[in-house]
């Protein structure tokens, strides 16, 4: 790939992330993630986080629970940095009303806002082959448990 192709790939990946989270477009995962993508992310039931393997595992265990628990979830991209166009760092905010149980936590019907960072590694085919999502679980869980 030429440098121009890499720049386009980075822009496409960010656009895909925005479309996935704001429009609930699971097909964005199919289009922009490698089949063997590894995803590492926080999970309230696993203090050290969770690693999923493959697109379907990522959809089922990371994305779907957020969509189900926060039906009005909105993703706001705050900052994007791309280094050598094989890695992308994206700082983001998620905002949504906690309406259905999330990982065993009862809903409180309150608006919840949290920020995090996703580190995306891009393979030579222009697909995400590793995504590491980081956010502080303590304030997130406190907001979920607020009455």
PDB file of C-alpha atoms in Angstrom:
ATOM      1  CA  UNK A   1       0.000   0.000   0.000  1.00  0.00           C
ATOM      2  CA  UNK A   2       1.152   3.506  -0.704  1.00  0.00           C
ATOM      3  CA  UNK A   3       1.219   6.195   1.986  1.00  0.00           C
ATOM      4  CA  UNK A   4      -1.940   7.712   0.483  1.00  0.00           C
ATOM      5  CA  UNK A   5      -3.678   4.317   0.799  1.00  0.00           C
ATOM      6  CA  UNK A   6      -2.674   4.147   4.482  1.00  0.00           C
ATOM      7  CA  UNK A   7      -4.087   7.615   5.138  1.00  0.00           C
ATOM      8  CA  UNK A   8      -7.342   6.588   3.511  1.00  0.00           C
ATOM      9  CA  UNK A   9      -7.392   3.385   5.576  1.00  0.00           C
ATOM     10  CA  UNK A  10      -7.019   5.354   8.835  1.00  0.00           C
ATOM     11  CA  UNK A  11      -9.841   7.697   7.846  1.00  0.00           C
ATOM     12  CA  UNK A  12     -12.030   4.780   6.800  1.00  0.00           C
ATOM     13  CA  UNK A  13     -11.390   2.952  10.075  1.00  0.00           C
ATOM     14  CA  UNK A  14     -12.394   5.987  12.146  1.00  0.00           C
ATOM     15  CA  UNK A  15     -15.482   6.544   9.997  1.00  0.00           C
ATOM     16  CA  UNK A  16     -16.339   2.869  10.433  1.00  0.00           C
ATOM     17  CA  UNK A  17     -15.985   3.103  14.235  1.00  0.00           C
ATOM     18  CA  UNK A  18     -18.278   6.136  14.299  1.00  0.00           C
ATOM     19  CA  UNK A  19     -20.851   4.363  12.123  1.00  0.00           C
ATOM     20  CA  UNK A  20     -20.690   1.188  14.218  1.00  0.00           C
ATOM     21  CA  UNK A  21     -21.344   2.924  17.526  1.00  0.00           C
ATOM     22  CA  UNK A  22     -23.709   5.714  16.443  1.00  0.00           C
ATOM     23  CA  UNK A  23     -25.795   3.779  13.926  1.00  0.00           C
ATOM     24  CA  UNK A  24     -25.492   0.266  15.356  1.00  0.00           C
ATOM     25  CA  UNK A  25     -24.002  -1.017  12.118  1.00  0.00           C
ATOM     26  CA  UNK A  26     -22.583  -4.432  12.978  1.00  0.00           C
ATOM     27  CA  UNK A  27     -21.567  -4.784   9.323  1.00  0.00           C
ATOM     28  CA  UNK A  28     -18.818  -2.234  10.047  1.00  0.00           C
ATOM     29  CA  UNK A  29     -17.120  -4.922  12.117  1.00  0.00           C
ATOM     30  CA  UNK A  30     -17.366  -7.332   9.190  1.00  0.00           C
ATOM     31  CA  UNK A  31     -15.935  -4.719   6.816  1.00  0.00           C
ATOM     32  CA  UNK A  32     -13.135  -3.236   8.906  1.00  0.00           C
ATOM     33  CA  UNK A  33     -11.975  -6.007  11.269  1.00  0.00           C
ATOM     34  CA  UNK A  34      -9.809  -8.983  10.332  1.00  0.00           C
ATOM     35  CA  UNK A  35     -11.433 -12.386  10.819  1.00  0.00           C
ATOM     36  CA  UNK A  36      -9.015 -13.220  13.639  1.00  0.00           C
ATOM     37  CA  UNK A  37      -9.189  -9.839  15.386  1.00  0.00           C
ATOM     38  CA  UNK A  38      -8.171  -9.868  19.038  1.00  0.00           C
ATOM     39  CA  UNK A  39     -10.027  -7.449  21.271  1.00  0.00           C
ATOM     40  CA  UNK A  40      -8.955  -6.616  24.810  1.00  0.00           C
ATOM     41  CA  UNK A  41     -11.356  -4.600  26.932  1.00  0.00           C
ATOM     42  CA  UNK A  42     -12.568  -3.917  30.489  1.00  0.00           C
ATOM     43  CA  UNK A  43     -15.390  -6.031  31.854  1.00  0.00           C
ATOM     44  CA  UNK A  44     -17.031  -5.618  35.289  1.00  0.00           C
ATOM     45  CA  UNK A  45     -17.152  -9.370  35.835  1.00  0.00           C
ATOM     46  CA  UNK A  46     -13.421  -9.788  35.067  1.00  0.00           C
ATOM     47  CA  UNK A  47     -11.159  -7.409  37.037  1.00  0.00           C
ATOM     48  CA  UNK A  48      -8.222  -7.911  34.658  1.00  0.00           C
ATOM     49  CA  UNK A  49     -10.293  -7.414  31.527  1.00  0.00           C
ATOM     50  CA  UNK A  50     -11.323  -9.789  28.782  1.00  0.00           C
ATOM     51  CA  UNK A  51      -9.834 -10.820  25.480  1.00  0.00           C
ATOM     52  CA  UNK A  52     -12.131 -11.877  22.681  1.00  0.00           C
ATOM     53  CA  UNK A  53     -11.056 -13.672  19.569  1.00  0.00           C
ATOM     54  CA  UNK A  54     -12.694 -13.060  16.214  1.00  0.00           C
ATOM     55  CA  UNK A  55     -15.430 -10.775  14.944  1.00  0.00           C
ATOM     56  CA  UNK A  56     -18.414 -12.713  16.279  1.00  0.00           C
ATOM     57  CA  UNK A  57     -16.972 -12.930  19.792  1.00  0.00           C
ATOM     58  CA  UNK A  58     -16.285  -9.175  19.756  1.00  0.00           C
ATOM     59  CA  UNK A  59     -19.846  -8.426  18.577  1.00  0.00           C
ATOM     60  CA  UNK A  60     -21.491 -10.757  21.091  1.00  0.00           C
ATOM     61  CA  UNK A  61     -19.449 -10.027  24.196  1.00  0.00           C
ATOM     62  CA  UNK A  62     -18.399  -6.389  23.835  1.00  0.00           C
ATOM     63  CA  UNK A  63     -20.590  -4.457  21.401  1.00  0.00           C
ATOM     64  CA  UNK A  64     -24.014  -6.100  21.888  1.00  0.00           C
ATOM     65  CA  UNK A  65     -24.149  -5.657  25.679  1.00  0.00           C
ATOM     66  CA  UNK A  66     -23.620  -1.908  25.278  1.00  0.00           C
ATOM     67  CA  UNK A  67     -26.259  -1.638  22.531  1.00  0.00           C
ATOM     68  CA  UNK A  68     -28.758  -3.628  24.609  1.00  0.00           C
ATOM     69  CA  UNK A  69     -28.164  -1.834  27.913  1.00  0.00           C
ATOM     70  CA  UNK A  70     -27.853   1.698  26.482  1.00  0.00           C
ATOM     71  CA  UNK A  71     -30.403   1.932  23.619  1.00  0.00           C
ATOM     72  CA  UNK A  72     -29.631   5.608  22.951  1.00  0.00           C
ATOM     73  CA  UNK A  73     -25.853   5.161  23.110  1.00  0.00           C
ATOM     74  CA  UNK A  74     -23.857   7.865  21.314  1.00  0.00           C
ATOM     75  CA  UNK A  75     -20.157   7.740  20.460  1.00  0.00           C
ATOM     76  CA  UNK A  76     -18.204  10.990  20.308  1.00  0.00           C
ATOM     77  CA  UNK A  77     -14.699  10.883  18.869  1.00  0.00           C
ATOM     78  CA  UNK A  78     -12.594  13.443  20.736  1.00  0.00           C
ATOM     79  CA  UNK A  79      -9.119  12.877  19.348  1.00  0.00           C
ATOM     80  CA  UNK A  80      -7.440  10.619  16.820  1.00  0.00           C
ATOM     81  CA  UNK A  81      -3.735   9.987  16.403  1.00  0.00           C
ATOM     82  CA  UNK A  82      -2.303   7.725  13.723  1.00  0.00           C
ATOM     83  CA  UNK A  83       1.355   6.714  13.833  1.00  0.00           C
ATOM     84  CA  UNK A  84       2.860   5.278  10.647  1.00  0.00           C
ATOM     85  CA  UNK A  85      -0.708   4.452   9.620  1.00  0.00           C
ATOM     86  CA  UNK A  86      -0.538   0.969  11.098  1.00  0.00           C
ATOM     87  CA  UNK A  87      -1.798   2.032  14.515  1.00  0.00           C
ATOM     88  CA  UNK A  88      -4.551   4.422  15.508  1.00  0.00           C
ATOM     89  CA  UNK A  89      -5.305   5.836  18.946  1.00  0.00           C
ATOM     90  CA  UNK A  90      -8.789   7.209  19.415  1.00  0.00           C
ATOM     91  CA  UNK A  91      -9.958   9.033  22.546  1.00  0.00           C
ATOM     92  CA  UNK A  92     -13.729   8.958  22.859  1.00  0.00           C
ATOM     93  CA  UNK A  93     -16.771   9.602  25.010  1.00  0.00           C
ATOM     94  CA  UNK A  94     -19.804   7.332  25.203  1.00  0.00           C
ATOM     95  CA  UNK A  95     -23.125   8.662  26.471  1.00  0.00           C
ATOM     96  CA  UNK A  96     -26.275   6.624  26.995  1.00  0.00           C
ATOM     97  CA  UNK A  97     -29.239   5.969  29.255  1.00  0.00           C
ATOM     98  CA  UNK A  98     -28.801   2.791  31.306  1.00  0.00           C
ATOM     99  CA  UNK A  99     -32.148   1.090  30.561  1.00  0.00           C
ATOM    100  CA  UNK A 100     -31.457  -2.659  30.624  1.00  0.00           C
ATOM    101  CA  UNK A 101     -29.142  -4.837  32.758  1.00  0.00           C
ATOM    102  CA  UNK A 102     -25.450  -4.684  31.911  1.00  0.00           C
ATOM    103  CA  UNK A 103     -23.254  -7.622  32.922  1.00  0.00           C
ATOM    104  CA  UNK A 104     -25.526  -8.429  35.879  1.00  0.00           C
ATOM    105  CA  UNK A 105     -25.995  -4.817  37.037  1.00  0.00           C
ATOM    106  CA  UNK A 106     -29.613  -3.642  37.278  1.00  0.00           C
ATOM    107  CA  UNK A 107     -30.483  -0.542  35.243  1.00  0.00           C
ATOM    108  CA  UNK A 108     -31.081   2.812  36.924  1.00  0.00           C
ATOM    109  CA  UNK A 109     -32.523   4.661  33.880  1.00  0.00           C
ATOM    110  CA  UNK A 110     -29.925   7.413  34.277  1.00  0.00           C
ATOM    111  CA  UNK A 111     -27.757   9.009  31.634  1.00  0.00           C
ATOM    112  CA  UNK A 112     -24.201   7.688  31.923  1.00  0.00           C
ATOM    113  CA  UNK A 113     -21.127   9.300  30.366  1.00  0.00           C
ATOM    114  CA  UNK A 114     -17.666   7.772  30.249  1.00  0.00           C
ATOM    115  CA  UNK A 115     -14.453   8.349  28.368  1.00  0.00           C
ATOM    116  CA  UNK A 116     -11.865   5.963  27.115  1.00  0.00           C
ATOM    117  CA  UNK A 117      -9.215   5.231  24.545  1.00  0.00           C
ATOM    118  CA  UNK A 118      -9.108   2.574  21.862  1.00  0.00           C
ATOM    119  CA  UNK A 119      -5.793   1.511  20.371  1.00  0.00           C
ATOM    120  CA  UNK A 120      -6.334   0.012  16.942  1.00  0.00           C
ATOM    121  CA  UNK A 121      -3.655  -1.998  15.152  1.00  0.00           C
ATOM    122  CA  UNK A 122      -4.086  -2.218  11.389  1.00  0.00           C
ATOM    123  CA  UNK A 123      -2.739  -5.120   9.323  1.00  0.00           C
ATOM    124  CA  UNK A 124      -1.333  -4.939   5.789  1.00  0.00           C
ATOM    125  CA  UNK A 125      -4.832  -5.515   4.373  1.00  0.00           C
ATOM    126  CA  UNK A 126      -6.068  -2.348   6.074  1.00  0.00           C
ATOM    127  CA  UNK A 127      -8.142  -4.280   8.651  1.00  0.00           C
ATOM    128  CA  UNK A 128      -8.152  -3.948  12.430  1.00  0.00           C
ATOM    129  CA  UNK A 129      -6.386  -7.018  13.796  1.00  0.00           C
ATOM    130  CA  UNK A 130      -6.077  -5.861  17.412  1.00  0.00           C
ATOM    131  CA  UNK A 131      -8.213  -3.436  19.377  1.00  0.00           C
ATOM    132  CA  UNK A 132      -7.361  -2.590  22.954  1.00  0.00           C
ATOM    133  CA  UNK A 133     -10.039  -0.524  24.683  1.00  0.00           C
ATOM    134  CA  UNK A 134      -9.262   1.202  27.955  1.00  0.00           C
ATOM    135  CA  UNK A 135     -11.496   3.104  30.340  1.00  0.00           C
ATOM    136  CA  UNK A 136     -11.588   3.522  34.093  1.00  0.00           C
ATOM    137  CA  UNK A 137     -14.175   1.033  35.293  1.00  0.00           C
ATOM    138  CA  UNK A 138     -14.552   2.531  38.764  1.00  0.00           C
ATOM    139  CA  UNK A 139     -16.447   5.720  37.782  1.00  0.00           C
ATOM    140  CA  UNK A 140     -18.298   3.795  35.074  1.00  0.00           C
ATOM    141  CA  UNK A 141     -19.545   1.194  37.575  1.00  0.00           C
ATOM    142  CA  UNK A 142     -20.337   3.872  40.171  1.00  0.00           C
ATOM    143  CA  UNK A 143     -22.517   5.672  37.608  1.00  0.00           C
ATOM    144  CA  UNK A 144     -24.305   2.416  36.774  1.00  0.00           C
ATOM    145  CA  UNK A 145     -25.029   1.707  40.441  1.00  0.00           C
ATOM    146  CA  UNK A 146     -26.235   5.228  41.265  1.00  0.00           C
ATOM    147  CA  UNK A 147     -29.860   5.351  42.413  1.00  0.00           C
TER     148      UNK A 147
END
